[in-house]
Structure formats: C-alpha cells, structure tokens
Amino acid sequence: MIEIRDLKKKYPSGQEALKGVNLEVHNNEVIALIGPSGAGKSTLIRCINRLVEPTSGQVLIDGKDITSLNTSELRKQRKKIGMIFQEYALVDRLTVMENVLSGRLGYTGFWKSLFRKFPSEDISKAYALLERVGLSDYVDSRADQLSGGQRQRVGIARALMQDPTLLLVDEPTASLDPKTSRQVMRLIIELVQEHKLACIINIHDVILAKQFAQRIIGLQAGQVVYEGKSDDLDTNVLTKIYGEEDWNVKKKDSNSDDSEEDDAQDIFSLGEK
Amino acid sequence: MPLVKKNDVLEWKRRTPRQTLTRFILLLVAIVAVLVSWSFISAETTWEFVKDAPRQIQDFLSRMFPPDIKYFGKILPALWDTITISVFGTGIAVVLSFFLAILAAKNTSPHPAVRLVVLTIIVASRSVNSMIWAMILVQLVGPGLFASILAIAVRSLGMVSKLFYEAIEEIDKEPIEAITATGASKLQIFVYGYLPQLLPTFIGTAVYRWENNIRESTIIGIVGGGGIGLLLNSAINLLAWNKVLSVLMSILATVVFAEYVSARVRKALS
Amino acid sequence: METQKTWKKKPRIKNVFLRYGLLVLILAYLIIAGSEINIDPARIAKGWSRMGSLFSGFFHPDFSSRGKYIVIGVFESLTMTILSSLLSTFLSIPIALGSSRNLVPKWVYLICRTLLMLIRSFHAVVMGIIFVIMFGYGPFAGVITLMLNSIGFIGKLLAEDIENISSEQIEAIKATGANWFQVVAYGVWPQISTRFIGLSIYRADISFRQSTVIGIVGAGGIGTVLNTAMNRYDYNTAGAILLVIIVLVLVTEYISSNVRRRIV
C-alpha cells in the first residue's frame, strides 16, 4: 500500500514539476499515470524511490515515510522497489546475465558483487527469469547486441530480480514499435500478477493504459486532474487531462469526420480487441 | 560570393570589399610578424656555422657508417631503462588520474571546491613539459630512473586526467539511475554503472599515452638521468657518430614497436 | 529443465595458458623492472629540505633580476614558433600529398611515408641535439627542429584526411581532363583546406610548448633561461619563468582552440 501525500517538487531551475499530488496505490493494483509531456509523470515516479528528491510532502510505503529515510535506510527500501525505464537503461558493455544480476546489488556485499560472486539462489533465479522473458539463449551476450524489445525484457528481468513489492515503470513502450510494445506490456502485467505486485506505470499510450491498467490517474501540470477506473476513461476525461486544443489535434490526426464521441470510441475499441 | 556594382556594371567578385580588407590586414600582420621573427633569429645565429653545415653534415654522415654494432651492448640496457621509465611513469599517472578524474568530473566530484583544486593541478601538470618537470624533480630526488619516472608521471597526470574526466562527464546517465534504483551502494553504482562505460576509454587513453611517453622517455634521461637519452647525449658529445647512428636506429625501432602495440590494443578495444 | 546454479563471466582471453601466462609475464616484468628503480632515501631526504626553498621560490617569483633574459627568451620562443609554423605549413603540403595512397604512385607513397615515420619517431629534443651540433647553439637550430617536427605531425594527419576524402569528387574532376595539379587544386584541396588550417593552428600551439624545452639542449627559447636558473638554484627566477610558461601555454591554447572553433 502506497500513499502519496501532498507531494511537491520544485527543481533548482525554478520549474514546479509537482504541485501537491495525493495518491493511493493498493497491493496487487496496477495503475497507469497518463498526461501530456512535462506533466510531471517521470518526476512523480522518481520521487517514490527518491531518484528525484521531493521538495516537500510524504511518500508512505506500508506506513513508512520514504522521504525521511537516511541513505542506508533508503537503499534498503529501494531494494524492494523495482524500476523499468523507457530507454531500458541497461549497462551496454555488461552481459545480459550481469545486467540481470545487478538487480541483486542491494542484497550483495561489495566485494562479492565486484568479483561477480553472487549466491547460487540468485544465479538460478536469474536463469529462471531469463527463461520466463524468453532470453535463455542470450545469457552471455552483451546487452548492446540485443534488439529494443529484448533489451526491455532484460530490464524487466533485472527489476524482478530485486524481489520487489512495488514496480515503477517509466514509459516502457515509448521506444518500441507497436507490436513489441503490446508484447512487453503484456509481459509486465503477467509478471506483476504472478508476483502479486503493486505497479505504477507511466505511459503515453492511452490505449495501452486503458487495456492494461485497473485504475488511471491523469496528471496535468503537476496536479492530479483525474482518477478513476480505466473503463470510465472517455473523451471528456481526455479533454480534461490533455486540454481541449491538444485533444482536437489528436482527433484531426485520426482522419474521421464523425462526431467526437464516435471518434474516441474508435480509438478505445481498438484497445479492447 | 557577392556581385559587386562597379561603373554601373555588375561584376562577380569572390569576396566582399570588407572581407578583402580583413584578409589584407591579416596578411600584413603575418608578414610583419615573420619579418620581425626572421631578423631577430638571424641576428642570434652564427651564420658561419650554418654556412658550414652542408660540409659538416656530409662529414657526419660519412662518419656515421657503418653503425657501431658493439655499442648495442650498452644500448640494450639503456633501452630497457627507457621502457621502464615509460611503463612506470604511465602506470603511476593512470592510477592517480583515475582518482583525480573522479574528483574533477562535474557529475562525480564531491564538492565544487575539491573540483577547482583538482582542475588547477591538472592544468599546471599539463602546461609544463616533462623535461621541465625532470629539471625540478632531479633537484628533489637526485638524478636517476626515479626522477625520470616521476617526471613522466607528473606530466602525464594532467594529460590523462583531462581525458578521463571528460569521459566521466559524457557518461550515459540512465544506467546509473537504474543501478541506483536497485538499492546498490555508491561503490557498487560505480563498479556496475560507471566502470563498464568508462573502461574502454580509460584503457585506450592509457595505451595512447604510453605510446607518447615512450618517445618522451627517449629524451627525459638527458635531464632526469637513465635511459637511452643519456647515451645519445654522451655519444654526441664525444662526436662518435657511428655510435650516434646505432642509438638513433634503436630509438626508431622502439618507437615503431610501441606504435604497433598501441595500435593493436586500441583496435582490439573498439 | 533443471535451472543452472552457477554462472561465470566469460573470460576475454579464452585460452587458459595464454590468459594466465600473460598475467605472469606482466607481473614478472613489473617486479624485475621495478626492482631496478633505485630510490635513495638519503638523497630524497636531502631533496625534501630543498622542497621548501623550491616552493617558496615558486610562490615568490622574481621577474626582475633576470627580467631581460626572460623577455628575450619568451620573444625567442615566440619567433621560433612563428617562423617554424610558417615554413612547415608550406612544406607539409607536398609531403602530405605524397603520402596519400589515392593520389600518387606507390614508390612516391613509400618514400614519403618512410620520411614521415623517420621524422615522427624522434622527439624534438633528439633533433634539437643534432641540429645544435650542425648549426651551432641558438634559435636557428630550434626553428629547424620545430619545423621538421611540425612537418611530421601535419603531414601524417593531413595524409590520413586526404586518404579519406570522397573519391567521387576526384573522379569528376579527372573526367574533365584535368591534370594532376588541377585535380589536387579542385578535387582535393577544397575538401581538406579547413582541416588543414585547423591542424596548422593546433600544431603552432604544440610548437610553442616544445619551444620551451628544446632550449635545454641549446636550441634557443625560454628553456635555455630556465635551465640556467635551475642550475644556479635560482628558484625565484625559475618560478617566474614557469609561471610565464604556464600562462603563455594557456593563452595560446585558448586562442588556438577558439580560432579553430571559428573556422569549423
């Protein structure tokens, strides 16, 4: 259970990325954060594991306030929070196996990790995960030799290596083609269900959000402007989140002369097939 | 390339009048600088020596051949010392640069004040030639291999650190974020996030620097002591030109060998 | 399928003997060579006592008592740099063209490349020693040294650029029936001129740095003055000269990188 209370973030440049966000995520729940670029989605997600230090407010995970932790307590907490990135964020020159094992760094001592001496449970877990994401043949390949979809699978395996209770996912599909995007999203959701995780997904793609998340949070200019079940997401809501003008631009793109409602319906039905 | 109006006729000119003027002034400055330099240097030159040079060169060349083969018995130990100077000088510089670069790079430096101090050290080390460092170090530790090694190390320190810290500043930040997010400690983040990205650049820089240092090591001994440079100097002072040729030949061979090794290693890295 | 429980990073060198053999060889070299480095604690202790006066010299630089020589030395270094850069700029073009495989017959290429390799293998100071014997002490030997060194530098890098230029443009010019010089002037030169100017300026910057050391072997420049000061244990003057060198090197580096940026 994650509770975010009045979370604010102001960057040194003066930009106010978050202006008091309140949010709850329950166990086993997948929520999607949608909103225009620059709405603060990435900042919000990074405030949860403090890759970005919040300016004020609280992030409570199972009642414990993340924002008040000292460095070593924070590291302990981070172990339990897996993260998946837009550009995969793999270490290119390390092998797939090393990248996956790096998910265990929080659990492993410095010297052991330096000489790649991970416990055998970790190794067999890594093999199992790599098999689960379909990369058994690439264990000793270097990460930069893989395709985008494969790289993201490595990223997923790395996040799950941490035995997380919460999964933060930042634009997992923005660098992938539509087909691979759906495969990757499906994989993430399956794994989240298998491991009974809470999951927050930042996502640009409204269709994918609607299809894969149970609940949708709309963020705009650093504030939550919508919160509701994914089935309730309609054009009015999108207008609210993305703004009238933006939404109209989107509509024109879909080269249809029908009414707003029908047009939007079209987009959504795509996602439900 | 503008069209210029002249006597009511459009004429194609390569440059505008203004460009022509700037070029003219620059040219004038250059000519004056060259003339001044020439008259200055010519005044400082003993022209009798220069006029005599062609005959002298002929004389040297005739006395260079055949090279003194026996002298190689002395050359080989000196070459060994030269290589020692380059290897240890480069090694010390690379190890220290590793830490200096971490302190100097914007994204890893612990404090702006530390960064400023380290950057000053880097600049000072880079701007002074290793020969000059050798002159200073000889007074501190006495002539010998040690002084020469230190001189090479001090000079390379700035050169290598600069390339190292630039590499650290250009690092891809996403993997660092990802490793941080796993709950890794600072050292683990460095080993898993930074090091794999940096190592190829570091090794390439080190090897390239070593190749340069071999050349420097052939002469550093003249001031610092040790190595082939000392031998060359004494052979020339004795006007033993056949020995000079042997020394030059061995320097050539060493440098070509070093270039080959360095090229091979850098190719293997890419 | 039973999942594996062990994993080892694949070693970079697969052959076990080669891998450990190399390691042993390197270690053996380091130990043998390292043991030959004589570190004489007594001498260093003596040197450390000098450290104080050395440092105080650098922090209390004396510009005045040998000021005249410093000014002459700096002027000499500058004029040596200017003259040698000018000469090498002109002389490096023919040797660069001759060292480009795509422009000249093989025998010309081999001769020019060998020449370049010879020049490049010898440090400026080695050349300095020889030219001082030939032309006598003073900046003339320095100019020749710096010039040859620059030719080696510009020649090699320029030749690499010429070998990498687009052959289509050359063929187009050749197709018009142009002779070799016209091909170079219209097909090659436009493609490398910017880079050539950049290289020349960069090299002038390096030449200035070298001009500060070849004086140590008598080839003129500020190095001569520094050498004298150090030999006399006149650390205050040496400190002043070092400061002058550092400042001038930084200034020339700044100018050179700015000019190069403007050109590109």
PDB file of N, CA and C in Angstrom, chain B residues 120-192:
ATOM      1  N   THR B 120      42.946  22.742 -11.077  1.00  0.00           N
ATOM      2  CA  THR B 120      44.175  23.551 -11.082  1.00  0.00           C
ATOM      3  C   THR B 120      45.398  22.651 -11.201  1.00  0.00           C
ATOM      4  N   ILE B 121      45.399  21.554 -10.429  1.00  0.00           N
ATOM      5  CA  ILE B 121      46.521  20.612 -10.503  1.00  0.00           C
ATOM      6  C   ILE B 121      46.659  20.088 -11.932  1.00  0.00           C
ATOM      7  N   ILE B 122      45.529  19.718 -12.526  1.00  0.00           N
ATOM      8  CA  ILE B 122      45.556  19.157 -13.877  1.00  0.00           C
ATOM      9  C   ILE B 122      46.139  20.159 -14.868  1.00  0.00           C
ATOM     10  N   VAL B 123      45.679  21.412 -14.776  1.00  0.00           N
ATOM     11  CA  VAL B 123      46.164  22.429 -15.709  1.00  0.00           C
ATOM     12  C   VAL B 123      47.666  22.657 -15.535  1.00  0.00           C
ATOM     13  N   ALA B 124      48.106  22.777 -14.280  1.00  0.00           N
ATOM     14  CA  ALA B 124      49.527  23.031 -14.031  1.00  0.00           C
ATOM     15  C   ALA B 124      50.367  21.881 -14.569  1.00  0.00           C
ATOM     16  N   SER B 125      49.926  20.655 -14.320  1.00  0.00           N
ATOM     17  CA  SER B 125      50.682  19.485 -14.764  1.00  0.00           C
ATOM     18  C   SER B 125      50.759  19.421 -16.285  1.00  0.00           C
ATOM     19  N   ARG B 126      49.676  19.792 -16.944  1.00  0.00           N
ATOM     20  CA  ARG B 126      49.629  19.717 -18.399  1.00  0.00           C
ATOM     21  C   ARG B 126      50.468  20.792 -19.081  1.00  0.00           C
ATOM     22  N   SER B 127      50.523  21.963 -18.470  1.00  0.00           N
ATOM     23  CA  SER B 127      51.155  23.087 -19.164  1.00  0.00           C
ATOM     24  C   SER B 127      52.668  23.038 -19.094  1.00  0.00           C
ATOM     25  N   VAL B 128      53.229  22.215 -18.222  1.00  0.00           N
ATOM     26  CA  VAL B 128      54.678  22.173 -18.090  1.00  0.00           C
ATOM     27  C   VAL B 128      55.190  20.878 -18.713  1.00  0.00           C
ATOM     28  N   ASN B 129      56.150  21.011 -19.603  1.00  0.00           N
ATOM     29  CA  ASN B 129      56.689  19.857 -20.307  1.00  0.00           C
ATOM     30  C   ASN B 129      57.432  18.917 -19.360  1.00  0.00           C
ATOM     31  N   SER B 130      57.460  17.631 -19.724  1.00  0.00           N
ATOM     32  CA  SER B 130      58.080  16.641 -18.833  1.00  0.00           C
ATOM     33  C   SER B 130      59.568  16.930 -18.614  1.00  0.00           C
ATOM     34  N   MET B 131      60.239  17.516 -19.634  1.00  0.00           N
ATOM     35  CA  MET B 131      61.650  17.861 -19.464  1.00  0.00           C
ATOM     36  C   MET B 131      61.818  18.866 -18.324  1.00  0.00           C
ATOM     37  N   ILE B 132      60.893  19.820 -18.258  1.00  0.00           N
ATOM     38  CA  ILE B 132      60.983  20.841 -17.215  1.00  0.00           C
ATOM     39  C   ILE B 132      60.678  20.211 -15.859  1.00  0.00           C
ATOM     40  N   TRP B 133      59.669  19.333 -15.851  1.00  0.00           N
ATOM     41  CA  TRP B 133      59.389  18.605 -14.607  1.00  0.00           C
ATOM     42  C   TRP B 133      60.622  17.840 -14.161  1.00  0.00           C
ATOM     43  N   ALA B 134      61.325  17.227 -15.136  1.00  0.00           N
ATOM     44  CA  ALA B 134      62.526  16.460 -14.793  1.00  0.00           C
ATOM     45  C   ALA B 134      63.572  17.361 -14.152  1.00  0.00           C
ATOM     46  N   MET B 135      63.730  18.569 -14.701  1.00  0.00           N
ATOM     47  CA  MET B 135      64.707  19.504 -14.131  1.00  0.00           C
ATOM     48  C   MET B 135      64.396  19.779 -12.670  1.00  0.00           C
ATOM     49  N   ILE B 136      63.122  19.956 -12.375  1.00  0.00           N
ATOM     50  CA  ILE B 136      62.732  20.248 -10.995  1.00  0.00           C
ATOM     51  C   ILE B 136      62.924  19.013 -10.115  1.00  0.00           C
ATOM     52  N   LEU B 137      62.458  17.855 -10.630  1.00  0.00           N
ATOM     53  CA  LEU B 137      62.476  16.643  -9.808  1.00  0.00           C
ATOM     54  C   LEU B 137      63.883  16.146  -9.526  1.00  0.00           C
ATOM     55  N   VAL B 138      64.793  16.384 -10.475  1.00  0.00           N
ATOM     56  CA  VAL B 138      66.176  15.967 -10.252  1.00  0.00           C
ATOM     57  C   VAL B 138      66.735  16.657  -9.013  1.00  0.00           C
ATOM     58  N   GLN B 139      66.357  17.894  -8.807  1.00  0.00           N
ATOM     59  CA  GLN B 139      66.836  18.613  -7.641  1.00  0.00           C
ATOM     60  C   GLN B 139      66.224  18.052  -6.364  1.00  0.00           C
ATOM     61  N   LEU B 140      65.032  17.471  -6.477  1.00  0.00           N
ATOM     62  CA  LEU B 140      64.373  16.960  -5.282  1.00  0.00           C
ATOM     63  C   LEU B 140      64.804  15.545  -4.934  1.00  0.00           C
ATOM     64  N   VAL B 141      64.870  14.653  -5.928  1.00  0.00           N
ATOM     65  CA  VAL B 141      65.143  13.248  -5.600  1.00  0.00           C
ATOM     66  C   VAL B 141      66.469  12.766  -6.164  1.00  0.00           C
ATOM     67  N   GLY B 142      67.220  13.625  -6.804  1.00  0.00           N
ATOM     68  CA  GLY B 142      68.503  13.209  -7.363  1.00  0.00           C
ATOM     69  C   GLY B 142      68.314  12.571  -8.720  1.00  0.00           C
ATOM     70  N   PRO B 143      69.346  12.607  -9.586  1.00  0.00           N
ATOM     71  CA  PRO B 143      69.206  12.061 -10.933  1.00  0.00           C
ATOM     72  C   PRO B 143      69.076  10.549 -10.894  1.00  0.00           C
ATOM     73  N   GLY B 144      68.403   9.993 -11.901  1.00  0.00           N
ATOM     74  CA  GLY B 144      68.227   8.547 -11.962  1.00  0.00           C
ATOM     75  C   GLY B 144      66.867   8.181 -12.522  1.00  0.00           C
ATOM     76  N   LEU B 145      66.632   6.868 -12.585  1.00  0.00           N
ATOM     77  CA  LEU B 145      65.362   6.382 -13.130  1.00  0.00           C
ATOM     78  C   LEU B 145      64.173   6.986 -12.403  1.00  0.00           C
ATOM     79  N   PHE B 146      64.306   7.069 -11.073  1.00  0.00           N
ATOM     80  CA  PHE B 146      63.175   7.514 -10.262  1.00  0.00           C
ATOM     81  C   PHE B 146      62.730   8.917 -10.662  1.00  0.00           C
ATOM     82  N   ALA B 147      63.703   9.827 -10.814  1.00  0.00           N
ATOM     83  CA  ALA B 147      63.365  11.199 -11.213  1.00  0.00           C
ATOM     84  C   ALA B 147      62.697  11.209 -12.580  1.00  0.00           C
ATOM     85  N   SER B 148      63.226  10.415 -13.512  1.00  0.00           N
ATOM     86  CA  SER B 148      62.656  10.369 -14.858  1.00  0.00           C
ATOM     87  C   SER B 148      61.237   9.829 -14.841  1.00  0.00           C
ATOM     88  N   ILE B 149      61.044   8.760 -14.065  1.00  0.00           N
ATOM     89  CA  ILE B 149      59.699   8.175 -13.970  1.00  0.00           C
ATOM     90  C   ILE B 149      58.719   9.199 -13.415  1.00  0.00           C
ATOM     91  N   LEU B 150      59.133   9.865 -12.342  1.00  0.00           N
ATOM     92  CA  LEU B 150      58.237  10.861 -11.738  1.00  0.00           C
ATOM     93  C   LEU B 150      57.914  11.972 -12.727  1.00  0.00           C
ATOM     94  N   ALA B 151      58.929  12.411 -13.482  1.00  0.00           N
ATOM     95  CA  ALA B 151      58.700  13.497 -14.439  1.00  0.00           C
ATOM     96  C   ALA B 151      57.660  13.095 -15.475  1.00  0.00           C
ATOM     97  N   ILE B 152      57.818  11.882 -16.014  1.00  0.00           N
ATOM     98  CA  ILE B 152      56.843  11.386 -16.991  1.00  0.00           C
ATOM     99  C   ILE B 152      55.464  11.296 -16.331  1.00  0.00           C
ATOM    100  N   ALA B 153      55.433  10.801 -15.096  1.00  0.00           N
ATOM    101  CA  ALA B 153      54.161  10.617 -14.401  1.00  0.00           C
ATOM    102  C   ALA B 153      53.473  11.956 -14.148  1.00  0.00           C
ATOM    103  N   VAL B 154      54.234  12.932 -13.668  1.00  0.00           N
ATOM    104  CA  VAL B 154      53.627  14.220 -13.315  1.00  0.00           C
ATOM    105  C   VAL B 154      53.016  14.879 -14.553  1.00  0.00           C
ATOM    106  N   ARG B 155      53.754  14.833 -15.652  1.00  0.00           N
ATOM    107  CA  ARG B 155      53.258  15.439 -16.878  1.00  0.00           C
ATOM    108  C   ARG B 155      52.030  14.687 -17.404  1.00  0.00           C
ATOM    109  N   SER B 156      52.104  13.348 -17.407  1.00  0.00           N
ATOM    110  CA  SER B 156      51.001  12.554 -17.956  1.00  0.00           C
ATOM    111  C   SER B 156      49.750  12.669 -17.103  1.00  0.00           C
ATOM    112  N   LEU B 157      49.967  12.906 -15.816  1.00  0.00           N
ATOM    113  CA  LEU B 157      48.849  13.019 -14.890  1.00  0.00           C
ATOM    114  C   LEU B 157      47.794  13.994 -15.425  1.00  0.00           C
ATOM    115  N   GLY B 158      48.248  15.181 -15.825  1.00  0.00           N
ATOM    116  CA  GLY B 158      47.315  16.183 -16.327  1.00  0.00           C
ATOM    117  C   GLY B 158      46.674  15.759 -17.628  1.00  0.00           C
ATOM    118  N   MET B 159      47.504  15.234 -18.533  1.00  0.00           N
ATOM    119  CA  MET B 159      47.010  14.815 -19.844  1.00  0.00           C
ATOM    120  C   MET B 159      45.933  13.737 -19.709  1.00  0.00           C
ATOM    121  N   VAL B 160      46.249  12.705 -18.906  1.00  0.00           N
ATOM    122  CA  VAL B 160      45.343  11.567 -18.770  1.00  0.00           C
ATOM    123  C   VAL B 160      44.097  11.959 -17.979  1.00  0.00           C
ATOM    124  N   SER B 161      44.299  12.700 -16.876  1.00  0.00           N
ATOM    125  CA  SER B 161      43.146  13.090 -16.052  1.00  0.00           C
ATOM    126  C   SER B 161      42.139  13.869 -16.875  1.00  0.00           C
ATOM    127  N   LYS B 162      42.633  14.734 -17.727  1.00  0.00           N
ATOM    128  CA  LYS B 162      41.725  15.571 -18.517  1.00  0.00           C
ATOM    129  C   LYS B 162      40.837  14.678 -19.382  1.00  0.00           C
ATOM    130  N   LEU B 163      41.445  13.730 -20.094  1.00  0.00           N
ATOM    131  CA  LEU B 163      40.663  12.854 -20.956  1.00  0.00           C
ATOM    132  C   LEU B 163      39.726  11.974 -20.128  1.00  0.00           C
ATOM    133  N   PHE B 164      40.227  11.514 -18.959  1.00  0.00           N
ATOM    134  CA  PHE B 164      39.394  10.683 -18.089  1.00  0.00           C
ATOM    135  C   PHE B 164      38.155  11.443 -17.616  1.00  0.00           C
ATOM    136  N   TYR B 165      38.376  12.657 -17.095  1.00  0.00           N
ATOM    137  CA  TYR B 165      37.205  13.318 -16.503  1.00  0.00           C
ATOM    138  C   TYR B 165      36.222  13.785 -17.573  1.00  0.00           C
ATOM    139  N   GLU B 166      36.726  14.059 -18.758  1.00  0.00           N
ATOM    140  CA  GLU B 166      35.795  14.366 -19.850  1.00  0.00           C
ATOM    141  C   GLU B 166      34.946  13.141 -20.181  1.00  0.00           C
ATOM    142  N   ALA B 167      35.579  11.961 -20.135  1.00  0.00           N
ATOM    143  CA  ALA B 167      34.833  10.723 -20.386  1.00  0.00           C
ATOM    144  C   ALA B 167      33.767  10.514 -19.309  1.00  0.00           C
ATOM    145  N   ILE B 168      34.118  10.805 -18.055  1.00  0.00           N
ATOM    146  CA  ILE B 168      33.137  10.624 -16.972  1.00  0.00           C
ATOM    147  C   ILE B 168      31.962  11.584 -17.155  1.00  0.00           C
ATOM    148  N   GLU B 169      32.278  12.819 -17.586  1.00  0.00           N
ATOM    149  CA  GLU B 169      31.195  13.794 -17.738  1.00  0.00           C
ATOM    150  C   GLU B 169      30.267  13.445 -18.898  1.00  0.00           C
ATOM    151  N   GLU B 170      30.772  12.686 -19.868  1.00  0.00           N
ATOM    152  CA  GLU B 170      29.938  12.351 -21.025  1.00  0.00           C
ATOM    153  C   GLU B 170      29.191  11.036 -20.847  1.00  0.00           C
ATOM    154  N   ILE B 171      29.177  10.527 -19.640  1.00  0.00           N
ATOM    155  CA  ILE B 171      28.620   9.196 -19.415  1.00  0.00           C
ATOM    156  C   ILE B 171      27.101   9.183 -19.622  1.00  0.00           C
ATOM    157  N   ASP B 172      26.589   8.015 -19.998  1.00  0.00           N
ATOM    158  CA  ASP B 172      25.152   7.836 -20.172  1.00  0.00           C
ATOM    159  C   ASP B 172      24.516   7.684 -18.789  1.00  0.00           C
ATOM    160  N   LYS B 173      23.580   8.611 -18.437  1.00  0.00           N
ATOM    161  CA  LYS B 173      23.109   8.654 -17.053  1.00  0.00           C
ATOM    162  C   LYS B 173      22.032   7.631 -16.740  1.00  0.00           C
ATOM    163  N   GLU B 174      21.319   7.150 -17.748  1.00  0.00           N
ATOM    164  CA  GLU B 174      20.205   6.228 -17.493  1.00  0.00           C
ATOM    165  C   GLU B 174      20.624   4.957 -16.748  1.00  0.00           C
ATOM    166  N   PRO B 175      21.671   4.254 -17.222  1.00  0.00           N
ATOM    167  CA  PRO B 175      22.085   3.042 -16.493  1.00  0.00           C
ATOM    168  C   PRO B 175      22.467   3.346 -15.044  1.00  0.00           C
ATOM    169  N   ILE B 176      23.038   4.532 -14.814  1.00  0.00           N
ATOM    170  CA  ILE B 176      23.406   4.904 -13.446  1.00  0.00           C
ATOM    171  C   ILE B 176      22.150   4.984 -12.590  1.00  0.00           C
ATOM    172  N   GLU B 177      21.121   5.630 -13.134  1.00  0.00           N
ATOM    173  CA  GLU B 177      19.837   5.724 -12.436  1.00  0.00           C
ATOM    174  C   GLU B 177      19.310   4.331 -12.126  1.00  0.00           C
ATOM    175  N   ALA B 178      19.380   3.466 -13.124  1.00  0.00           N
ATOM    176  CA  ALA B 178      18.824   2.121 -12.961  1.00  0.00           C
ATOM    177  C   ALA B 178      19.554   1.362 -11.861  1.00  0.00           C
ATOM    178  N   ILE B 179      20.881   1.455 -11.857  1.00  0.00           N
ATOM    179  CA  ILE B 179      21.647   0.739 -10.826  1.00  0.00           C
ATOM    180  C   ILE B 179      21.351   1.348  -9.451  1.00  0.00           C
ATOM    181  N   THR B 180      21.239   2.681  -9.400  1.00  0.00           N
ATOM    182  CA  THR B 180      20.889   3.332  -8.139  1.00  0.00           C
ATOM    183  C   THR B 180      19.551   2.809  -7.621  1.00  0.00           C
ATOM    184  N   ALA B 181      18.608   2.633  -8.548  1.00  0.00           N
ATOM    185  CA  ALA B 181      17.264   2.232  -8.154  1.00  0.00           C
ATOM    186  C   ALA B 181      17.217   0.828  -7.577  1.00  0.00           C
ATOM    187  N   THR B 182      18.242   0.003  -7.821  1.00  0.00           N
ATOM    188  CA  THR B 182      18.223  -1.352  -7.258  1.00  0.00           C
ATOM    189  C   THR B 182      18.622  -1.366  -5.798  1.00  0.00           C
ATOM    190  N   GLY B 183      19.009  -0.199  -5.268  1.00  0.00           N
ATOM    191  CA  GLY B 183      19.439  -0.151  -3.876  1.00  0.00           C
ATOM    192  C   GLY B 183      20.922  -0.424  -3.725  1.00  0.00           C
ATOM    193  N   ALA B 184      21.676  -0.283  -4.812  1.00  0.00           N
ATOM    194  CA  ALA B 184      23.116  -0.511  -4.765  1.00  0.00           C
ATOM    195  C   ALA B 184      23.800   0.598  -3.978  1.00  0.00           C
ATOM    196  N   SER B 185      24.957   0.246  -3.375  1.00  0.00           N
ATOM    197  CA  SER B 185      25.710   1.256  -2.644  1.00  0.00           C
ATOM    198  C   SER B 185      26.490   2.121  -3.629  1.00  0.00           C
ATOM    199  N   LYS B 186      27.061   3.212  -3.138  1.00  0.00           N
ATOM    200  CA  LYS B 186      27.818   4.132  -4.004  1.00  0.00           C
ATOM    201  C   LYS B 186      28.916   3.404  -4.764  1.00  0.00           C
ATOM    202  N   LEU B 187      29.665   2.549  -4.059  1.00  0.00           N
ATOM    203  CA  LEU B 187      30.754   1.817  -4.712  1.00  0.00           C
ATOM    204  C   LEU B 187      30.219   0.864  -5.769  1.00  0.00           C
ATOM    205  N   GLN B 188      29.114   0.188  -5.441  1.00  0.00           N
ATOM    206  CA  GLN B 188      28.519  -0.737  -6.404  1.00  0.00           C
ATOM    207  C   GLN B 188      28.024   0.015  -7.634  1.00  0.00           C
ATOM    208  N   ILE B 189      27.447   1.198  -7.420  1.00  0.00           N
ATOM    209  CA  ILE B 189      26.995   2.010  -8.550  1.00  0.00           C
ATOM    210  C   ILE B 189      28.183   2.336  -9.436  1.00  0.00           C
ATOM    211  N   PHE B 190      29.315   2.629  -8.790  1.00  0.00           N
ATOM    212  CA  PHE B 190      30.499   2.964  -9.579  1.00  0.00           C
ATOM    213  C   PHE B 190      30.975   1.753 -10.382  1.00  0.00           C
ATOM    214  N   VAL B 191      31.033   0.601  -9.710  1.00  0.00           N
ATOM    215  CA  VAL B 191      31.570  -0.593 -10.375  1.00  0.00           C
ATOM    216  C   VAL B 191      30.642  -1.096 -11.486  1.00  0.00           C
ATOM    217  N   TYR B 192      29.316  -1.051 -11.240  1.00  0.00           N
ATOM    218  CA  TYR B 192      28.386  -1.597 -12.232  1.00  0.00           C
ATOM    219  C   TYR B 192      27.882  -0.548 -13.224  1.00  0.00           C
TER     220      TYR B 192
END
